[in-house]
């Protein structure tokens, strides 16, 4: 048997269980305090201490990306050989398929507007302020673009005020947190998906967009950028480059089609089944060590 703990909330229990039972402990790191705070500023020292203790006590640390492994090694002092990367995936069978129509966005599409989508928590980690800055630059060159920020979070009010201050409040929509058919409708309407995350351990939403045939631009500061090739990548702080890439994708049909077609084909390979198979191999190896 193996004790398996996911993220800091369960690390304490995992340590106690290992000490009582003597069984091997595996901790799975989905995000760290450095990700949640978007850097070293504002780190919660108590949470950091729990994370560090859990990783030190663990017989193996599973990181969702090389990006996360680098943080674990550099900021938590964990030996590299102890940290195994297992990328996340998406479930082909549960994610909705592309709609034939654009629903509530049909009038905008008919009027010739392109739609750029952000979908996620509106928090520091996800870079929503960079999304707005990029939108401003894009709209200076192409006013026929609507930016949609789907989700909710503690930066929503700030981002709305930022959009108003920049004079683009009428070009950014905030539909709230979408799920199910509403989310499928949004992906179906989108011409481009943008993930400008400041520090993203992995990032499932770009995979969802790719599966729906939506071209993707993603931050290089993300784990998912390691897992796929058929997406455009940019540093989150490089707003000019972000805007240039947005304009290129919505302005050149050939580039749009290439990213759409190749992305949809590639993302099928980034599955939970593949992740589970790799994880099983890691656990089997750990069990074999304890039997020796």
CSV table of C-alpha atoms in Angstrom, one decimal:
chain,number,residue,atom,x,y,z
A,1,UNK,CA,0.0,0.0,0.0
A,2,UNK,CA,1.0,3.6,-0.6
A,3,UNK,CA,-0.1,6.8,1.3
A,4,UNK,CA,-1.0,9.4,-1.3
A,5,UNK,CA,-1.5,13.1,-0.5
A,6,UNK,CA,-2.6,15.9,-2.8
A,7,UNK,CA,-1.3,19.4,-2.1
A,8,UNK,CA,-0.7,21.0,1.3
A,9,UNK,CA,-4.1,20.6,2.8
A,10,UNK,CA,-3.5,16.8,3.1
A,11,UNK,CA,0.3,16.8,3.5
A,12,UNK,CA,0.0,16.8,7.4
A,13,UNK,CA,-2.3,13.8,7.4
A,14,UNK,CA,0.0,12.0,4.9
A,15,UNK,CA,3.1,12.6,7.2
A,16,UNK,CA,1.2,11.3,10.3
A,17,UNK,CA,-0.1,8.3,8.4
A,18,UNK,CA,3.4,7.4,7.2
A,19,UNK,CA,4.9,7.7,10.7
A,20,UNK,CA,2.1,5.5,12.2
A,21,UNK,CA,2.1,2.8,9.4
A,22,UNK,CA,5.6,2.9,8.0
A,23,UNK,CA,4.2,2.8,4.5
A,24,UNK,CA,5.7,4.9,1.7
A,25,UNK,CA,4.3,8.5,1.2
A,26,UNK,CA,3.7,10.0,-2.2
A,27,UNK,CA,2.8,13.7,-2.4
A,28,UNK,CA,1.3,15.2,-5.6
A,29,UNK,CA,2.0,18.9,-6.1
A,30,UNK,CA,-0.7,20.6,-8.2
A,31,UNK,CA,0.2,24.1,-7.1
A,32,UNK,CA,2.6,25.8,-4.7
A,33,UNK,CA,2.4,29.0,-2.7
A,34,UNK,CA,4.7,30.6,-5.3
A,35,UNK,CA,2.1,29.9,-8.0
A,36,UNK,CA,-0.9,31.1,-5.9
A,37,UNK,CA,1.0,34.4,-5.0
A,38,UNK,CA,2.3,34.9,-8.5
A,39,UNK,CA,5.9,35.0,-7.2
A,40,UNK,CA,7.7,35.3,-3.9
A,41,UNK,CA,5.9,38.3,-2.6
A,42,UNK,CA,3.0,37.6,-0.2
A,43,UNK,CA,4.0,34.0,0.5
A,44,UNK,CA,2.1,32.5,3.4
A,45,UNK,CA,4.9,31.1,5.6
A,46,UNK,CA,2.7,28.6,7.4
A,47,UNK,CA,1.5,27.0,4.1
A,48,UNK,CA,5.0,27.1,2.7
A,49,UNK,CA,6.3,25.2,5.8
A,50,UNK,CA,3.6,22.5,5.4
A,51,UNK,CA,4.4,22.1,1.7
A,52,UNK,CA,8.2,21.8,2.5
A,53,UNK,CA,7.6,19.3,5.3
A,54,UNK,CA,5.4,17.2,3.1
A,55,UNK,CA,7.8,17.1,0.2
A,56,UNK,CA,10.8,16.4,2.5
A,57,UNK,CA,9.0,13.5,4.3
A,58,UNK,CA,7.7,12.0,1.0
A,59,UNK,CA,9.4,9.1,-0.6
A,60,UNK,CA,8.4,10.6,-4.0
A,61,UNK,CA,7.0,14.0,-5.1
A,62,UNK,CA,4.8,14.1,-8.2
A,63,UNK,CA,4.9,17.4,-10.0
A,64,UNK,CA,2.3,18.3,-12.7
A,65,UNK,CA,5.0,19.8,-14.9
A,66,UNK,CA,8.7,20.5,-15.2
A,67,UNK,CA,7.8,24.1,-14.4
A,68,UNK,CA,6.5,23.0,-11.0
A,69,UNK,CA,9.4,20.6,-10.5
A,70,UNK,CA,11.8,23.5,-11.0
A,71,UNK,CA,10.0,25.5,-8.3
A,72,UNK,CA,10.0,22.5,-5.9
A,73,UNK,CA,13.7,22.0,-6.4
A,74,UNK,CA,14.7,25.7,-6.3
A,75,UNK,CA,12.4,27.1,-3.6
A,76,UNK,CA,11.8,24.1,-1.4
A,77,UNK,CA,15.3,22.4,-1.6
A,78,UNK,CA,14.0,19.0,-2.7
A,79,UNK,CA,16.5,16.7,-4.4
A,80,UNK,CA,15.7,16.6,-8.2
A,81,UNK,CA,15.8,12.8,-8.4
A,82,UNK,CA,13.0,12.6,-5.9
A,83,UNK,CA,10.6,14.7,-8.1
A,84,UNK,CA,8.8,13.0,-11.0
A,85,UNK,CA,6.9,14.9,-13.6
A,86,UNK,CA,3.5,13.6,-14.6
A,87,UNK,CA,1.5,16.0,-16.9
A,88,UNK,CA,-2.2,16.5,-16.4
A,89,UNK,CA,-4.7,15.7,-19.2
A,90,UNK,CA,-8.3,16.0,-20.2
A,91,UNK,CA,-11.1,13.5,-20.4
A,92,UNK,CA,-12.2,13.0,-24.0
A,93,UNK,CA,-15.5,11.5,-22.9
A,94,UNK,CA,-16.8,14.1,-20.5
A,95,UNK,CA,-15.9,17.4,-22.2
A,96,UNK,CA,-18.7,18.8,-24.4
A,97,UNK,CA,-18.3,18.9,-28.2
A,98,UNK,CA,-18.4,22.0,-30.3
A,99,UNK,CA,-21.8,23.5,-31.0
A,100,UNK,CA,-22.8,24.3,-34.6
A,101,UNK,CA,-24.0,27.8,-33.7
A,102,UNK,CA,-22.6,30.7,-31.6
A,103,UNK,CA,-25.7,31.2,-29.5
A,104,UNK,CA,-25.8,34.5,-27.7
A,105,UNK,CA,-22.7,35.7,-29.7
A,106,UNK,CA,-24.2,35.0,-33.1
A,107,UNK,CA,-25.0,38.7,-33.7
A,108,UNK,CA,-21.5,39.8,-32.9
A,109,UNK,CA,-20.1,37.2,-35.2
A,110,UNK,CA,-22.4,38.2,-38.0
A,111,UNK,CA,-21.3,41.8,-37.5
A,112,UNK,CA,-17.7,40.6,-38.2
A,113,UNK,CA,-16.4,40.7,-34.7
A,114,UNK,CA,-13.6,38.3,-33.6
A,115,UNK,CA,-13.9,36.9,-30.1
A,116,UNK,CA,-10.9,36.4,-27.8
A,117,UNK,CA,-11.6,34.3,-24.7
A,118,UNK,CA,-10.1,34.1,-21.2
A,119,UNK,CA,-11.6,31.4,-19.0
A,120,UNK,CA,-10.4,30.9,-15.4
A,121,UNK,CA,-10.2,32.4,-12.0
A,122,UNK,CA,-9.8,36.2,-12.1
A,123,UNK,CA,-6.9,36.2,-9.7
A,124,UNK,CA,-3.3,37.4,-9.7
A,125,UNK,CA,-1.9,34.0,-10.7
A,126,UNK,CA,-4.0,33.9,-13.9
A,127,UNK,CA,-2.8,37.3,-15.3
A,128,UNK,CA,-6.2,38.9,-16.0
A,129,UNK,CA,-4.6,42.4,-15.9
A,130,UNK,CA,-2.2,41.3,-18.7
A,131,UNK,CA,-5.3,40.1,-20.7
A,132,UNK,CA,-6.8,43.7,-20.4
A,133,UNK,CA,-3.5,45.4,-21.4
A,134,UNK,CA,-3.1,43.1,-24.4
A,135,UNK,CA,-6.8,43.9,-25.4
A,136,UNK,CA,-6.0,47.6,-25.3
A,137,UNK,CA,-3.1,47.2,-27.8
A,138,UNK,CA,-5.1,44.9,-30.1
A,139,UNK,CA,-8.1,47.3,-30.2
A,140,UNK,CA,-5.8,50.1,-31.2
A,141,UNK,CA,-5.1,48.1,-34.4
A,142,UNK,CA,-8.4,46.2,-34.9
A,143,UNK,CA,-11.5,47.6,-33.2
A,144,UNK,CA,-13.6,44.7,-34.4
A,145,UNK,CA,-12.6,42.4,-31.5
A,146,UNK,CA,-14.5,41.5,-28.4
A,147,UNK,CA,-12.7,40.2,-25.4
A,148,UNK,CA,-14.6,37.8,-23.1
A,149,UNK,CA,-13.3,37.2,-19.5
A,150,UNK,CA,-15.2,34.2,-18.2
A,151,UNK,CA,-14.8,33.4,-14.6
A,152,UNK,CA,-14.8,35.1,-11.2
A,153,UNK,CA,-12.3,36.0,-8.5
A,154,UNK,CA,-10.9,38.7,-6.2
A,155,UNK,CA,-9.5,40.8,-9.1
A,156,UNK,CA,-12.7,41.1,-11.0
A,157,UNK,CA,-13.6,44.6,-9.8
A,158,UNK,CA,-10.0,45.8,-10.3
A,159,UNK,CA,-10.0,44.4,-13.9
A,160,UNK,CA,-13.3,46.0,-14.7
A,161,UNK,CA,-12.0,49.3,-13.5
A,162,UNK,CA,-8.8,48.8,-15.5
A,163,UNK,CA,-10.8,48.2,-18.7
A,164,UNK,CA,-12.9,51.3,-18.0
A,165,UNK,CA,-9.8,53.5,-17.3
A,166,UNK,CA,-8.2,52.3,-20.6
A,167,UNK,CA,-11.4,53.2,-22.4
A,168,UNK,CA,-12.2,49.6,-23.6
A,169,UNK,CA,-15.0,48.8,-21.1
A,170,UNK,CA,-17.4,48.3,-23.9
A,171,UNK,CA,-15.1,45.7,-25.6
A,172,UNK,CA,-14.6,43.4,-22.6
A,173,UNK,CA,-17.5,41.2,-21.5
A,174,UNK,CA,-17.7,39.5,-18.1
A,175,UNK,CA,-20.3,36.6,-18.3
A,176,UNK,CA,-19.3,35.1,-15.0
A,177,UNK,CA,-18.4,31.5,-14.3
A,178,UNK,CA,-19.5,29.3,-17.2
A,179,UNK,CA,-20.0,25.5,-17.2
A,180,UNK,CA,-21.6,22.8,-19.2
A,181,UNK,CA,-23.4,23.9,-22.4
A,182,UNK,CA,-22.8,27.6,-21.7
A,183,UNK,CA,-19.0,26.9,-21.6
A,184,UNK,CA,-19.3,24.8,-24.8
A,185,UNK,CA,-21.2,27.7,-26.5
A,186,UNK,CA,-18.5,30.1,-25.4
A,187,UNK,CA,-15.7,27.9,-26.8
A,188,UNK,CA,-17.7,27.5,-30.0
A,189,UNK,CA,-17.9,31.2,-30.5
A,190,UNK,CA,-14.3,32.0,-29.7
A,191,UNK,CA,-11.8,32.7,-32.4
A,192,UNK,CA,-8.9,32.5,-30.0
A,193,UNK,CA,-8.2,31.4,-26.4
A,194,UNK,CA,-5.6,33.3,-24.4
A,195,UNK,CA,-4.1,32.1,-21.1
A,196,UNK,CA,-1.7,34.8,-19.8
A,197,UNK,CA,-0.9,33.2,-16.5
A,198,UNK,CA,1.9,34.6,-14.3
A,199,UNK,CA,2.6,31.2,-12.7
A,200,UNK,CA,0.6,28.2,-13.9
A,201,UNK,CA,1.6,24.7,-12.6
A,202,UNK,CA,-0.2,23.1,-15.5
A,203,UNK,CA,-3.4,24.7,-17.0
A,204,UNK,CA,-6.3,22.5,-18.2
A,205,UNK,CA,-8.3,25.2,-20.0
A,206,UNK,CA,-6.0,25.6,-23.0
A,207,UNK,CA,-6.4,21.8,-23.6
A,208,UNK,CA,-10.2,22.2,-23.5
A,209,UNK,CA,-10.0,25.1,-26.1
A,210,UNK,CA,-7.7,23.0,-28.3
A,211,UNK,CA,-10.1,20.1,-28.2
A,212,UNK,CA,-12.9,22.4,-29.3
A,213,UNK,CA,-10.7,23.5,-32.3
A,214,UNK,CA,-9.9,27.0,-30.8
A,215,UNK,CA,-6.4,28.3,-31.5
A,216,UNK,CA,-4.5,29.0,-28.3
A,217,UNK,CA,-1.9,31.5,-27.1
A,218,UNK,CA,-0.5,30.5,-23.7
A,219,UNK,CA,2.0,31.9,-21.2
A,220,UNK,CA,5.4,30.2,-21.2
A,221,UNK,CA,5.2,30.4,-17.4
A,222,UNK,CA,2.9,27.3,-17.5
A,223,UNK,CA,3.2,23.6,-17.3
A,224,UNK,CA,0.9,23.0,-20.3
A,225,UNK,CA,3.3,24.9,-22.6
A,226,UNK,CA,5.7,21.9,-22.1
A,227,UNK,CA,3.0,19.4,-23.1
A,228,UNK,CA,1.8,20.8,-26.5
A,229,UNK,CA,3.5,22.1,-29.6
A,230,UNK,CA,0.6,23.4,-31.6
A,231,UNK,CA,-0.1,26.6,-29.7
A,232,UNK,CA,1.6,30.0,-29.7
A,233,UNK,CA,3.6,30.8,-26.5
A,234,UNK,CA,4.5,34.1,-25.0
A,235,UNK,CA,6.0,35.5,-21.8
A,236,UNK,CA,3.1,36.8,-19.6
A,237,UNK,CA,4.8,40.2,-19.2
A,238,UNK,CA,5.4,40.7,-22.9
A,239,UNK,CA,2.1,42.5,-23.7
A,240,UNK,CA,3.3,43.8,-27.1
A,241,UNK,CA,4.2,40.3,-28.3
A,242,UNK,CA,0.9,39.0,-26.9
A,243,UNK,CA,-1.0,41.6,-28.8
A,244,UNK,CA,1.0,40.9,-32.0
A,245,UNK,CA,0.2,37.1,-31.7
A,246,UNK,CA,-3.5,37.8,-31.2
A,247,UNK,CA,-3.6,40.1,-34.2
A,248,UNK,CA,-1.8,37.4,-36.3
A,249,UNK,CA,-4.2,34.6,-35.4
A,250,UNK,CA,-7.4,36.6,-35.9
A,251,UNK,CA,-6.0,38.3,-39.0
A,252,UNK,CA,-4.6,35.4,-41.0
A,253,UNK,CA,-7.1,32.6,-41.7
A,254,UNK,CA,-4.3,30.1,-42.7
A,255,UNK,CA,-2.6,30.5,-39.3
A,256,UNK,CA,-5.9,30.2,-37.5
A,257,UNK,CA,-6.8,27.0,-39.4
A,258,UNK,CA,-3.4,25.4,-38.8
A,259,UNK,CA,-3.5,26.0,-35.1
A,260,UNK,CA,-7.1,24.9,-34.9
A,261,UNK,CA,-6.6,21.6,-36.9
A,262,UNK,CA,-3.2,20.6,-35.5
A,263,UNK,CA,-4.1,21.6,-31.9
A,264,UNK,CA,-7.3,19.5,-32.0
A,265,UNK,CA,-5.3,16.5,-33.3
A,266,UNK,CA,-2.5,16.9,-30.8
A,267,UNK,CA,-4.5,17.3,-27.6
A,268,UNK,CA,-6.1,13.9,-27.9
A,269,UNK,CA,-2.7,12.5,-26.8
A,270,UNK,CA,-2.7,14.6,-23.6
A,271,UNK,CA,-5.1,12.4,-21.7
A,272,UNK,CA,-5.7,11.3,-18.2
A,273,UNK,CA,-5.3,7.7,-19.3
A,274,UNK,CA,-1.7,8.5,-20.3
A,275,UNK,CA,-1.1,10.3,-17.0
A,276,UNK,CA,-2.6,7.4,-15.0
A,277,UNK,CA,-0.3,4.9,-16.8
A,278,UNK,CA,2.8,6.9,-16.0
A,279,UNK,CA,1.7,7.3,-12.4
A,280,UNK,CA,1.0,3.6,-12.0
A,281,UNK,CA,4.6,2.9,-13.1
A,282,UNK,CA,6.0,5.3,-10.5
A,283,UNK,CA,3.9,3.7,-7.7
A,284,UNK,CA,4.9,0.2,-8.8
A,285,UNK,CA,8.6,1.3,-8.6
A,286,UNK,CA,8.2,2.7,-5.1
A,287,UNK,CA,6.5,-0.4,-3.9
A,288,UNK,CA,9.3,-2.6,-5.3
A,289,UNK,CA,11.8,-0.5,-3.3
A,290,UNK,CA,10.0,-1.1,-0.1
A,291,UNK,CA,9.7,-4.9,-0.7
A,292,UNK,CA,13.5,-5.2,-1.3
